[in-house]
PDB file of C-alpha atoms in Angstrom:
ATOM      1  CA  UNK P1382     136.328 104.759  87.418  1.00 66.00           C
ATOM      2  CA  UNK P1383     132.850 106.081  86.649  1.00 82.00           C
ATOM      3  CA  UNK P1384     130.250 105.299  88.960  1.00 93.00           C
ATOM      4  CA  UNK P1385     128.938 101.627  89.619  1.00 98.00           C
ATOM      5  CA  UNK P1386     125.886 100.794  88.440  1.00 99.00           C
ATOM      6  CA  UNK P1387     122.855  99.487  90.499  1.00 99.00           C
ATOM      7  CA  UNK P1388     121.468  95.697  90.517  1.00 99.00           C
ATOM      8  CA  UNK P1389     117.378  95.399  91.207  1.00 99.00           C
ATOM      9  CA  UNK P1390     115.802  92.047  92.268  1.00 99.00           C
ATOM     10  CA  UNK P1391     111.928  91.694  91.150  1.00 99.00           C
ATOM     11  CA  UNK P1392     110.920  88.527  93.339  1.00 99.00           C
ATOM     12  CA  UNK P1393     107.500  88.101  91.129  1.00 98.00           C
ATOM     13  CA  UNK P1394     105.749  89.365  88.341  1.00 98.00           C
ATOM     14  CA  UNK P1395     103.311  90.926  90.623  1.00 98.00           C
ATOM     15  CA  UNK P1396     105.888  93.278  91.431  1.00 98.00           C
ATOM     16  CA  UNK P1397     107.145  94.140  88.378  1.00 98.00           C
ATOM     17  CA  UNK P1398     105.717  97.556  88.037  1.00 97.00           C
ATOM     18  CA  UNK P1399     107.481  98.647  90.748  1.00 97.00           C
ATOM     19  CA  UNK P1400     110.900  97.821  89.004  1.00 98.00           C
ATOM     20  CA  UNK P1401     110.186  98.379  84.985  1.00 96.00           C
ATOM     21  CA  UNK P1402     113.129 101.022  84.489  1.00 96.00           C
ATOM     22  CA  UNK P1403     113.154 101.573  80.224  1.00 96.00           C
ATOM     23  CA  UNK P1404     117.219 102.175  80.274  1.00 98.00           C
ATOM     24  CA  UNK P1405     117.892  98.744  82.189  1.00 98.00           C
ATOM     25  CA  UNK P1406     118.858  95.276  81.142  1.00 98.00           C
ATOM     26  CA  UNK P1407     116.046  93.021  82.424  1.00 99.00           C
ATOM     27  CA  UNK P1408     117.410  89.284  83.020  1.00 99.00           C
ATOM     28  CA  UNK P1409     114.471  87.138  82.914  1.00 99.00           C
ATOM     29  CA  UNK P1410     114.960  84.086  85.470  1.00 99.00           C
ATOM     30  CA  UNK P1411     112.788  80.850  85.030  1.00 98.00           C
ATOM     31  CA  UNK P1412     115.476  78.250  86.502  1.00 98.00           C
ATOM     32  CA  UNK P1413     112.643  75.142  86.451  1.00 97.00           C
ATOM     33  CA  UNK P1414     112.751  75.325  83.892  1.00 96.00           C
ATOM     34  CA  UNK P1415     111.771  78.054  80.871  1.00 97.00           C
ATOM     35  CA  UNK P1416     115.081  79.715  81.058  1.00 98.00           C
ATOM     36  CA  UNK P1417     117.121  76.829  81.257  1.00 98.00           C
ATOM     37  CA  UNK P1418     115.241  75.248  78.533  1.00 98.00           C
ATOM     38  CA  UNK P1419     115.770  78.932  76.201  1.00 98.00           C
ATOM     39  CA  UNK P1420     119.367  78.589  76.307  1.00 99.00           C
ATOM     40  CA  UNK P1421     119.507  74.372  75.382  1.00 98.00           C
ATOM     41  CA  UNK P1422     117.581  75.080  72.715  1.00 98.00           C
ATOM     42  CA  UNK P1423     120.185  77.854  71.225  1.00 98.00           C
ATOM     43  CA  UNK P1424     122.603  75.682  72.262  1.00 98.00           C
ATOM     44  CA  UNK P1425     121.700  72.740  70.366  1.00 98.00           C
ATOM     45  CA  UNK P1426     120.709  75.055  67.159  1.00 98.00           C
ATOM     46  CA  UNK P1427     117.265  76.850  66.819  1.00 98.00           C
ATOM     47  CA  UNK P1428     117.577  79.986  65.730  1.00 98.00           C
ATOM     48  CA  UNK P1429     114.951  81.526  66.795  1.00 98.00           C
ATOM     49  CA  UNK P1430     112.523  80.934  69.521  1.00 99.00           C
ATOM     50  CA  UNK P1431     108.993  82.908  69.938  1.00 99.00           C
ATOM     51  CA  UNK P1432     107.864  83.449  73.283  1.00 98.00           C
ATOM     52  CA  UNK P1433     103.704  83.573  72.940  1.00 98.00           C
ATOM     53  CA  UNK P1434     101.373  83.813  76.260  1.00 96.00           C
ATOM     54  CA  UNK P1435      98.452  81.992  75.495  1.00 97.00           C
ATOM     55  CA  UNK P1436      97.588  78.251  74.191  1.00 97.00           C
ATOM     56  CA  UNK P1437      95.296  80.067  71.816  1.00 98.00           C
ATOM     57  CA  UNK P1438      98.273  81.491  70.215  1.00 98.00           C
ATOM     58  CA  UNK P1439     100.972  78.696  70.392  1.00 98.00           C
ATOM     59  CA  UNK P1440      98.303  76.372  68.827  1.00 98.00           C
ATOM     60  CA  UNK P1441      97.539  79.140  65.468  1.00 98.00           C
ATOM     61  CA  UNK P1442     101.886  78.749  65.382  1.00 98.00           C
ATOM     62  CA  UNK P1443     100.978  75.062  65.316  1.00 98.00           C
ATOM     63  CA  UNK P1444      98.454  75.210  62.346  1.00 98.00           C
ATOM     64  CA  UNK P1445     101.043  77.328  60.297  1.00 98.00           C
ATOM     65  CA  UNK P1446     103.731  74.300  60.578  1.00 98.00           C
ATOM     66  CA  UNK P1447     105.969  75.752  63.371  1.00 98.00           C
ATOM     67  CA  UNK P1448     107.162  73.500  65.769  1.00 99.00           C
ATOM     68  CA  UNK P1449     106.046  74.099  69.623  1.00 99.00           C
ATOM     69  CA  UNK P1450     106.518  73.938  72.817  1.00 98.00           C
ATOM     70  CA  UNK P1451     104.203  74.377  75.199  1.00 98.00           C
ATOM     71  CA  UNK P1452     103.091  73.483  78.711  1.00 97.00           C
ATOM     72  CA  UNK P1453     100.885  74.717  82.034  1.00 96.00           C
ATOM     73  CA  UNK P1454     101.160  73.891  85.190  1.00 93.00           C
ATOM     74  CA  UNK P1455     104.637  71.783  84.067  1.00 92.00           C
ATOM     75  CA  UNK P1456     102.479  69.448  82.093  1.00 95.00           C
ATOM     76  CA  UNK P1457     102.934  69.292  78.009  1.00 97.00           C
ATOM     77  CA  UNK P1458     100.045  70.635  76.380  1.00 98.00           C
ATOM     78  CA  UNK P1459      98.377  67.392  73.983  1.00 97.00           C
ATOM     79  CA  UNK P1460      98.872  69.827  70.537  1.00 97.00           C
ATOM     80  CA  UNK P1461     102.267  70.700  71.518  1.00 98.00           C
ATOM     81  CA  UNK P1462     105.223  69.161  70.051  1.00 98.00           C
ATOM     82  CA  UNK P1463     107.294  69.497  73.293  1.00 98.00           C
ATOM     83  CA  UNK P1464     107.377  70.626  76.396  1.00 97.00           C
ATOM     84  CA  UNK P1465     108.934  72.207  79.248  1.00 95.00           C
ATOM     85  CA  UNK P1466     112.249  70.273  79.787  1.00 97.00           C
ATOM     86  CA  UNK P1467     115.568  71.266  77.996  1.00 98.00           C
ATOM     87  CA  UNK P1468     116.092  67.805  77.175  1.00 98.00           C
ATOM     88  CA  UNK P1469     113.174  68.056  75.397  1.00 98.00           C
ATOM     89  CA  UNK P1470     115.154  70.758  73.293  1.00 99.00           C
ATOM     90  CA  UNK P1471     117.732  68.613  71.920  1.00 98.00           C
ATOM     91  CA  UNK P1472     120.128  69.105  68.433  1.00 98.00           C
ATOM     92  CA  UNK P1473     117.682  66.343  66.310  1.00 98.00           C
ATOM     93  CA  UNK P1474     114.898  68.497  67.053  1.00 98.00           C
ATOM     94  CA  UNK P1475     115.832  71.855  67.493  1.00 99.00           C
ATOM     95  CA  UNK P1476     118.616  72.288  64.939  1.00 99.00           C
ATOM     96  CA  UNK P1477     118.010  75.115  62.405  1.00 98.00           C
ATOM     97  CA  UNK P1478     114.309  75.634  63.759  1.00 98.00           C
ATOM     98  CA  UNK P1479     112.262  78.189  64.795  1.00 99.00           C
ATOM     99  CA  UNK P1480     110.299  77.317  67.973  1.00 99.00           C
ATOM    100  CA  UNK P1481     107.380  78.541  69.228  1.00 99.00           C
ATOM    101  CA  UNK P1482     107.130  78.590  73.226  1.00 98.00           C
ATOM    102  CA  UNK P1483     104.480  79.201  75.249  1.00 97.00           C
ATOM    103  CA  UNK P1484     104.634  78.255  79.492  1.00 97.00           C
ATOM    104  CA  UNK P1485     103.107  79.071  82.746  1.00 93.00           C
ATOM    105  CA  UNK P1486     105.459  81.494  84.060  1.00 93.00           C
ATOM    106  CA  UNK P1487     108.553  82.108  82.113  1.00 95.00           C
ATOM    107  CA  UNK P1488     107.588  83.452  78.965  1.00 95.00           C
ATOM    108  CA  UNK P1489     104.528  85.826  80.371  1.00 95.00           C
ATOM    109  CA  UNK P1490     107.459  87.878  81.832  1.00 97.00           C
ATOM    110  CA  UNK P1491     109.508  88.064  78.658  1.00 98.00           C
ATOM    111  CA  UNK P1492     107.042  90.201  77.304  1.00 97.00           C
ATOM    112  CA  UNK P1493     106.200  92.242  80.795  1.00 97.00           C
ATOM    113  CA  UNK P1494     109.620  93.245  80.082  1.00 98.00           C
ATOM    114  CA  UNK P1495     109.522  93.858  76.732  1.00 96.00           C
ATOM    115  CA  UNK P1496     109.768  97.717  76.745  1.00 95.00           C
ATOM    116  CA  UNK P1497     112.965  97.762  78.756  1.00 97.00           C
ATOM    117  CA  UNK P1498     116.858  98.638  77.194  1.00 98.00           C
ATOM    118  CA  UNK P1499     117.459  94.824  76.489  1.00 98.00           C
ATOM    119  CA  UNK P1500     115.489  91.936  77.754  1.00 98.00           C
ATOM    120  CA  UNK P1501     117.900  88.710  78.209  1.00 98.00           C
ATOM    121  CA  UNK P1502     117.765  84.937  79.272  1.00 99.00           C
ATOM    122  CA  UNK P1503     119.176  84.400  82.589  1.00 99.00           C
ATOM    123  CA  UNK P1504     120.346  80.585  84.248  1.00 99.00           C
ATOM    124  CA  UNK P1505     122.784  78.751  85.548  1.00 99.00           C
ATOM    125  CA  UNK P1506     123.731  77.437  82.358  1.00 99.00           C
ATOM    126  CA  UNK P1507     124.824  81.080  80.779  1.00 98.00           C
ATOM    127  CA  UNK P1508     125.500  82.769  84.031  1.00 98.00           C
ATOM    128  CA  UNK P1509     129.398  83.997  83.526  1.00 98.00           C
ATOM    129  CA  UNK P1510     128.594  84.786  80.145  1.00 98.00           C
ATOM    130  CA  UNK P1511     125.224  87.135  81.339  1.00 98.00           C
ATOM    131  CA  UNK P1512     127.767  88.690  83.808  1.00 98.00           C
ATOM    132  CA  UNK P1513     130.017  89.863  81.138  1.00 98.00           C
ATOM    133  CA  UNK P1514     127.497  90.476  78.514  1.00 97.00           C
ATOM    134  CA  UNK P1515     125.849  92.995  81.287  1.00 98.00           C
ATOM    135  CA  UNK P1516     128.923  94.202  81.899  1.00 98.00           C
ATOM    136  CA  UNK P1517     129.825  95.124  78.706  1.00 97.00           C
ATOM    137  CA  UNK P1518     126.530  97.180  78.165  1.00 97.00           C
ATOM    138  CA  UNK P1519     126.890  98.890  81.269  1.00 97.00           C
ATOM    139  CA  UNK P1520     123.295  99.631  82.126  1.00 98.00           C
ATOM    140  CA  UNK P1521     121.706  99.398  85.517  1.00 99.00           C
ATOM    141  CA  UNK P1522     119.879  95.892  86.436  1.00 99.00           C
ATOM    142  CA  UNK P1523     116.944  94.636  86.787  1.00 99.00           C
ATOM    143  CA  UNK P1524     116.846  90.375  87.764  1.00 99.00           C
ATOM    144  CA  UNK P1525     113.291  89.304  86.790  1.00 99.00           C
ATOM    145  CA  UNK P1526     112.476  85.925  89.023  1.00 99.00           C
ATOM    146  CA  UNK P1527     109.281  84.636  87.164  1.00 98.00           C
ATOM    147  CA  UNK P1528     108.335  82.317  89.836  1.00 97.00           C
ATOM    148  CA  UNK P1529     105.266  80.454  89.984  1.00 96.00           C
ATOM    149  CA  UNK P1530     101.458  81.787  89.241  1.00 94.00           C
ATOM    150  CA  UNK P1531     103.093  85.442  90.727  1.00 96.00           C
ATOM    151  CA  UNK P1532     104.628  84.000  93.969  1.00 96.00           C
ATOM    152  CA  UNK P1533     107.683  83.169  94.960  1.00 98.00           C
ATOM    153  CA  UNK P1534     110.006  80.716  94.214  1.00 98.00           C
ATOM    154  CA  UNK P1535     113.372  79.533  95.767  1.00 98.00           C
ATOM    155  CA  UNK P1536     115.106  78.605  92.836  1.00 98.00           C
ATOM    156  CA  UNK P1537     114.925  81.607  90.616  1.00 99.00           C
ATOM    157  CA  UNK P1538     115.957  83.728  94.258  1.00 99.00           C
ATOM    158  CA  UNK P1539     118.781  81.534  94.194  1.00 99.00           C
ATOM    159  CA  UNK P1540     120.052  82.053  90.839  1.00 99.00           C
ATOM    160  CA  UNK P1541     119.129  86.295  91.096  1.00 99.00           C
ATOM    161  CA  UNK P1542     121.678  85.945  94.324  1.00 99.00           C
ATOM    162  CA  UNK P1543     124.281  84.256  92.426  1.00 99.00           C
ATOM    163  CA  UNK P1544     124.112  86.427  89.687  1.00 99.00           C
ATOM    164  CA  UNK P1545     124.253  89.941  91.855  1.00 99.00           C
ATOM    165  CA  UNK P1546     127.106  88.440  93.535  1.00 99.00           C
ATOM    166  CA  UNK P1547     128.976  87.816  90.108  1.00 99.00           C
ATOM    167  CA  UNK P1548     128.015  90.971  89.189  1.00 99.00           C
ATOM    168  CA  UNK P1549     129.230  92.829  92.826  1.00 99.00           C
ATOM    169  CA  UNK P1550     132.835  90.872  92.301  1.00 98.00           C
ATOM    170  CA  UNK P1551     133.417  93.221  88.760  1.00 98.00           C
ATOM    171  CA  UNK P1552     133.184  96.200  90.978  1.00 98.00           C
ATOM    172  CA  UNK P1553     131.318  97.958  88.005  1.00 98.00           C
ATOM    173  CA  UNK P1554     127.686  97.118  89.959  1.00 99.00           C
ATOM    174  CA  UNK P1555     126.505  98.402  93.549  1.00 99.00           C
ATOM    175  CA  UNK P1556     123.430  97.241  95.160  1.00 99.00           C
ATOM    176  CA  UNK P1557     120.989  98.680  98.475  1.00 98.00           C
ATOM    177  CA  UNK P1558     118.282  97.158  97.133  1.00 99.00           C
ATOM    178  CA  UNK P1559     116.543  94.915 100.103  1.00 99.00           C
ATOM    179  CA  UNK P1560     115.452  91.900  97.863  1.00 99.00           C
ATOM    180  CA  UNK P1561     118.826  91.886  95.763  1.00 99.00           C
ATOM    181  CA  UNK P1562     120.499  91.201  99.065  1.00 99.00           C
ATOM    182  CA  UNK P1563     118.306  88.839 100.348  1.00 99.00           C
ATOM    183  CA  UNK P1564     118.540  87.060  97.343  1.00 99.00           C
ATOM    184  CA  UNK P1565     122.752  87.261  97.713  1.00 99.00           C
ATOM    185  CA  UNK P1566     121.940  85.488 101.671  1.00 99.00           C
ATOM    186  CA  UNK P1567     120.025  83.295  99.751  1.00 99.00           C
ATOM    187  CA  UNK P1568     122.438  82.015  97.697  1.00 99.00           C
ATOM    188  CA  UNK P1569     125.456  82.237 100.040  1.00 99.00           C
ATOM    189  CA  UNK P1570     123.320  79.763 102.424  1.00 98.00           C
ATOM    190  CA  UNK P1571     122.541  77.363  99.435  1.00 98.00           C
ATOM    191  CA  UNK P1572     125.817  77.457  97.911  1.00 98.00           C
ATOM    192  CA  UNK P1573     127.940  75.020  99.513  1.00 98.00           C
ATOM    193  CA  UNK P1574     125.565  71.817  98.633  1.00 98.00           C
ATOM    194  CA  UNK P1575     122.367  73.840  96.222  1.00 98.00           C
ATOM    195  CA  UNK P1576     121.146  70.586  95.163  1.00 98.00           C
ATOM    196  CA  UNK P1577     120.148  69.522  99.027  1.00 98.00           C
ATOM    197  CA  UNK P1578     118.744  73.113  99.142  1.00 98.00           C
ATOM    198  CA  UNK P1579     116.655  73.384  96.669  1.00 98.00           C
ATOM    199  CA  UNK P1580     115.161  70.185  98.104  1.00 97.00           C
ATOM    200  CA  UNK P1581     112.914  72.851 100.387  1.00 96.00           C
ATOM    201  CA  UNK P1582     111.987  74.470  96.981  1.00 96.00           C
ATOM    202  CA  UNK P1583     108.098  74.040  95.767  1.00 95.00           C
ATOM    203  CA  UNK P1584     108.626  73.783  92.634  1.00 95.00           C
ATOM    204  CA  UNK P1585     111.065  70.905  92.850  1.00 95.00           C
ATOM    205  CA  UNK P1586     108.332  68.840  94.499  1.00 94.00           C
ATOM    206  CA  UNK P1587     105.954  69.416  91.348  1.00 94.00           C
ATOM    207  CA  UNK P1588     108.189  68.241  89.150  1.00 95.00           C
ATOM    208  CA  UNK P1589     108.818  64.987  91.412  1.00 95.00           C
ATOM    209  CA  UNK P1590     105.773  64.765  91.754  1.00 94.00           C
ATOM    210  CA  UNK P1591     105.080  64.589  87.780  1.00 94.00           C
ATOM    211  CA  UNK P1592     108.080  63.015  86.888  1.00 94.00           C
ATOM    212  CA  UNK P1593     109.675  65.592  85.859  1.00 92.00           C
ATOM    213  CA  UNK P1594     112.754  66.095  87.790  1.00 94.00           C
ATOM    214  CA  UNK P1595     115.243  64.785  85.894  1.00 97.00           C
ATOM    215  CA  UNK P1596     116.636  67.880  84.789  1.00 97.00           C
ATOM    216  CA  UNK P1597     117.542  68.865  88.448  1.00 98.00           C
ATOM    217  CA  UNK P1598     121.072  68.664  88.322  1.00 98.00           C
ATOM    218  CA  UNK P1599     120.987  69.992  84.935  1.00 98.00           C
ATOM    219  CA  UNK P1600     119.080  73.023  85.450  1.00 99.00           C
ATOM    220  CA  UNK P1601     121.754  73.938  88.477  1.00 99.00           C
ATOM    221  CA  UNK P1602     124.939  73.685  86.489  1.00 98.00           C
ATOM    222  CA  UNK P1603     127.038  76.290  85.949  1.00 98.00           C
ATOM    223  CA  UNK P1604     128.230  78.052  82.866  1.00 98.00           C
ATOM    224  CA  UNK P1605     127.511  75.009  79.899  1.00 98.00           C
ATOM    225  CA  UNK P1606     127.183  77.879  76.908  1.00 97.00           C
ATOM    226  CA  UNK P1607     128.491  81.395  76.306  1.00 97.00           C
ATOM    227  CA  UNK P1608     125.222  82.131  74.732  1.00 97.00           C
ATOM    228  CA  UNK P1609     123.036  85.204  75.802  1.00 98.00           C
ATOM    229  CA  UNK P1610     119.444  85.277  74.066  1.00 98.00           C
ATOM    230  CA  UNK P1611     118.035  88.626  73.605  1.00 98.00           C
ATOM    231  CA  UNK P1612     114.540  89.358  72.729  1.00 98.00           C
ATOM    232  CA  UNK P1613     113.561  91.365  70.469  1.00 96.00           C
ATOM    233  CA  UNK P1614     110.267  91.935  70.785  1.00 95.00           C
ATOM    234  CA  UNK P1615     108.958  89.460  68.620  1.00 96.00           C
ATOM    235  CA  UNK P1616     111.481  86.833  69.511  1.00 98.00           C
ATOM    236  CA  UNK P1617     115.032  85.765  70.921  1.00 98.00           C
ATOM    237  CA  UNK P1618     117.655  85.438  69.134  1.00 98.00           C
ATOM    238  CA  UNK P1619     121.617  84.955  69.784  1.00 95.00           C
ATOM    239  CA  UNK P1620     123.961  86.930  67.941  1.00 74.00           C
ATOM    240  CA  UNK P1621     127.420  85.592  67.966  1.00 59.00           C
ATOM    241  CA  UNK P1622     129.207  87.311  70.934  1.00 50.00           C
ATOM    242  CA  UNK P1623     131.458  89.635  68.892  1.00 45.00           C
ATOM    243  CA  UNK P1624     135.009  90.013  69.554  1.00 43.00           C
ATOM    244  CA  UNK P1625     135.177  93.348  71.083  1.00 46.00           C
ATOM    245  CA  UNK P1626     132.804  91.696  73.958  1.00 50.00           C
ATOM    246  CA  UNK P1627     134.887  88.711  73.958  1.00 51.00           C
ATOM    247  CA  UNK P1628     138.487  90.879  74.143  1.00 53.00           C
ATOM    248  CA  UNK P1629     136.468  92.868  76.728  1.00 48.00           C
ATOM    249  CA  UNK P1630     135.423  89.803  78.773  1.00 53.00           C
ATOM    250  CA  UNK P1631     139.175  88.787  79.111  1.00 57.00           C
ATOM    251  CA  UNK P1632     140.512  92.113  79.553  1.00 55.00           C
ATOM    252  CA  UNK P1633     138.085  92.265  82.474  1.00 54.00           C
ATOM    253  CA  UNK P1634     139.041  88.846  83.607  1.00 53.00           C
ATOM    254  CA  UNK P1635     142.824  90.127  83.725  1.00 49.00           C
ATOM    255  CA  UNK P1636     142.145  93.397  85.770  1.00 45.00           C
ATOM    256  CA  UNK P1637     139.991  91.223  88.405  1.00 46.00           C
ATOM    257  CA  UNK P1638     143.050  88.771  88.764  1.00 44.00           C
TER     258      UNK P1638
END
């Protein structure tokens, strides 16, 4: 068997210069709620989405017609179309568009990642498909957390230790990186009930606190899509998973059992 492959944890953009590595796969991890809202919105149709990282930008996408979503500090910006919450994103709106998406954290580190191998969507929603999409490409990687304002944040920790462990159980990955296995504690202590966890998390009292938190239970739920978005560079896309991946996947799934 060749030799496993490493798993990085980036707890903050901040940090991210420590980690850039060109030959990984970078997973970009915005759990509340960028990266949960990326893959509803490919889920319920768009077919394309274009991260931007300024208001001054998302509102010259506005002027040419596109439709936009856009929000700081969790709020929806007044030009914007929509904002932050993937039921926001939904099949009526989002069906055969392009959208234009611009938000405090998540999409700033899309593009600090941009030079890497592959830059991908990470959440809850798309996690067993990430796993065997990175497992497929066999590259080493790098878990972005975005967090909030460059600090950091329980929830996307969470969701970098779930997805390390998936990744660990393949036996094609290896980790002795200190924040990937804090982040693996992380999640094995909020695992058995997450939603009473992430109860402690900051960024679930913002959203209460702006009557946003709706999407709680949503944002937490396991494996709703087999879609993977990939950026390009200009924007993310989802190609079809082809069927070598998807024979791959199960021929995986059949060694592991």
């Amino acid at each position: 068997m060749p030799a496993k492959l490493p798993i990085e944890v980036c707890f903050s953009p901040a940090m991210y210069h420590r980690f850039h590595n060109d030959e990984a796969i970078v997973v970009i991890v915005d759990i509340l709620r960028a990266t949960s809202a990326i893959c509803t919105a490919f889920m319920n149709g768009a077919t394309q989405i274009i991260p931007v990282q300024t208001l001054d930008e998302a509102r010259q996408y506005k002027q040419k017609g596109y439709l936009v979503a856009a929000e700081r500090d969790g709020i929806k910006c007044d030009f914007a179309d929509l904002g932050n919450s993937p039921f926001n994103f939904t099949p009526q709106v989002v069906n055969n568009r392009i959208v234009v998406y611009s938000t405090t954290n998540g999409t700033q580190a899309i593009h600090m990642a941009e030079k890497s191998y592959k830059v991908v969507i990470g959440s809850f929603l798309n996690i067993s498909a990430l796993t065997d999409y990175i497992v497929y490409h066999q590259r080493p990687v790098v878990i972005f957390c975005a967090g909030w304002k460059d600090r950091f944040s329980l929830e996307d920790t969470i969701f970098a230790g779930a997805l390390t462990d998936k990744l660990l159980q393949t036996g094609h990955y290896e980790t002795s990186c200190d924040s990937a296995i804090a982040s693996f504690d992380l999640w094995s202590l909020a695992r058995p009930d997450i939603l009473a966890y992430i109860e402690k998390a900051a960024q679930r009292h913002r959203l209460r606190k702006n009557g946003l938190d709706d999407v709680i239970e949503y944002c937490f739920t396991a494996d709703l899509t087999p879609i993977v978005p990939e950026f390009t560079g200009s924007a993310l896309i989802v190609e079809k998973y082809c069927e070598n991946i998807n024979n791959f996947s199960q021929n995986e799934k059949k060694i592991r059992n």
